Amino acid sequence: MKIAIIGTGFVADYYMTTLVNHPQLVLGGVYDEDPARLKQFAHHYKVATYPDFEAILADDEVRIVVNLTTPENHYLLSKQALEAGKHVYCEKPLAMRYEEAAELVALAERLDLILASAPANAMSDAYRLVAMSLGDIGQPRLVYAQMEDGPVFRANWQGWRSVSGARWPGLHEFEIGCTLEHAGYALSWLVSLFGPVESLAAFSTLTFPDKGPGTGTIKMGPDFSVGCLQFHSGVIARVTCGLAVPRDRSLMILGDRGTLTAEDLWNHRSAIYLETAAEGRTLRTKVVDLMEVHLKRFLRWKPLPGRKLAYDNSARRAKLPAYPSQIDFAGGIAAQADAIEQGRSLFSSGKVALHITELALALNNAGSLPQPYKMRSTF
């Protein structure tokens, strides 16, 4: 299936380096409003370019437009692509306002198109193993989800570059806020495992207004948020997002008979721990050691590009390179393409994508919303 990418910034490299995992996807070309960046990106990956966004919309062979532009541009560009008859895969969030995200979802439904949203980490091997292992801990009751990215504003973020040379957009990330940028990685797991959220009580604020040179003139979004989510299924989850606490991207599920912990939601093959209570004593097992036993007959094992799988003898854990994410970003587009070809729905699209977007917005904007917040969307 032919796809086209609009937006060749920092995140686009995550998609390009995992695109080779999915040979059913054919990249027709890319476009960016910055000519210099577009040229740099196209030269690095040896891909074709479009002269403008309209040229992508006019290409009848392009079935999916991949919207990797900045969040404030997601709504308008996705709307134009849908109106042109294209399926859309959009980086998070779908839009900066709930009403705009809901409009996009309704438009896609009316035109019989699939509007899907990142992130794709809930399609990972680690997620599947947790989903398969939930029965081992009995009824899930309480979940702790951390999306703490560490004190990045104290690092040399001005010098960070992607593999193709794009600058990490630190100032813009500080403006948008870490919750809108990162909460989706936890929320996608939560709604996939436990269904829709009924209500949440949240708090968000700006805790570190001085983030170094160049940040004094921008209006920053919240750099800390915490929310307690009440699911229709009865599960309670606490979600935190921040830019100060040491890095922690874990998720812990506590059930009647034990606990499941995913060590890193940004790792396609994160270590998974199972802790069960038996005869008054605690048995702790590293479930990742059993992944091949559980999943080998279901999955086709292949390393993500740029990395070889290497296991140490004690833990059998994949040794990670310096690249900051081990998510199969292009996997979300591939799942969308498969759904289009097979004429079926896609879980991470439509009302589910809207629900995750509303949750992220409710966490980020908690200071201006009545608490507890009653969810408007469901699925």
Tab-separated table of C-alpha atoms in Angstrom, residues 289 310-317 319:
chain	number	residue	atom	x	y	z
A	289	ASP	CA	12.170	-15.460	29.875
A	310	ALA	CA	21.804	-9.963	22.056
A	311	TYR	CA	20.914	-11.689	25.288
A	312	ASP	CA	22.991	-12.013	28.427
A	313	ASN	CA	22.958	-15.411	30.064
A	314	SER	CA	21.317	-14.321	33.293
A	315	ALA	CA	18.341	-12.250	32.181
A	316	ARG	CA	18.018	-12.947	28.409
A	317	ARG	CA	17.220	-9.262	27.947
A	319	LYS	CA	20.698	-4.992	25.132
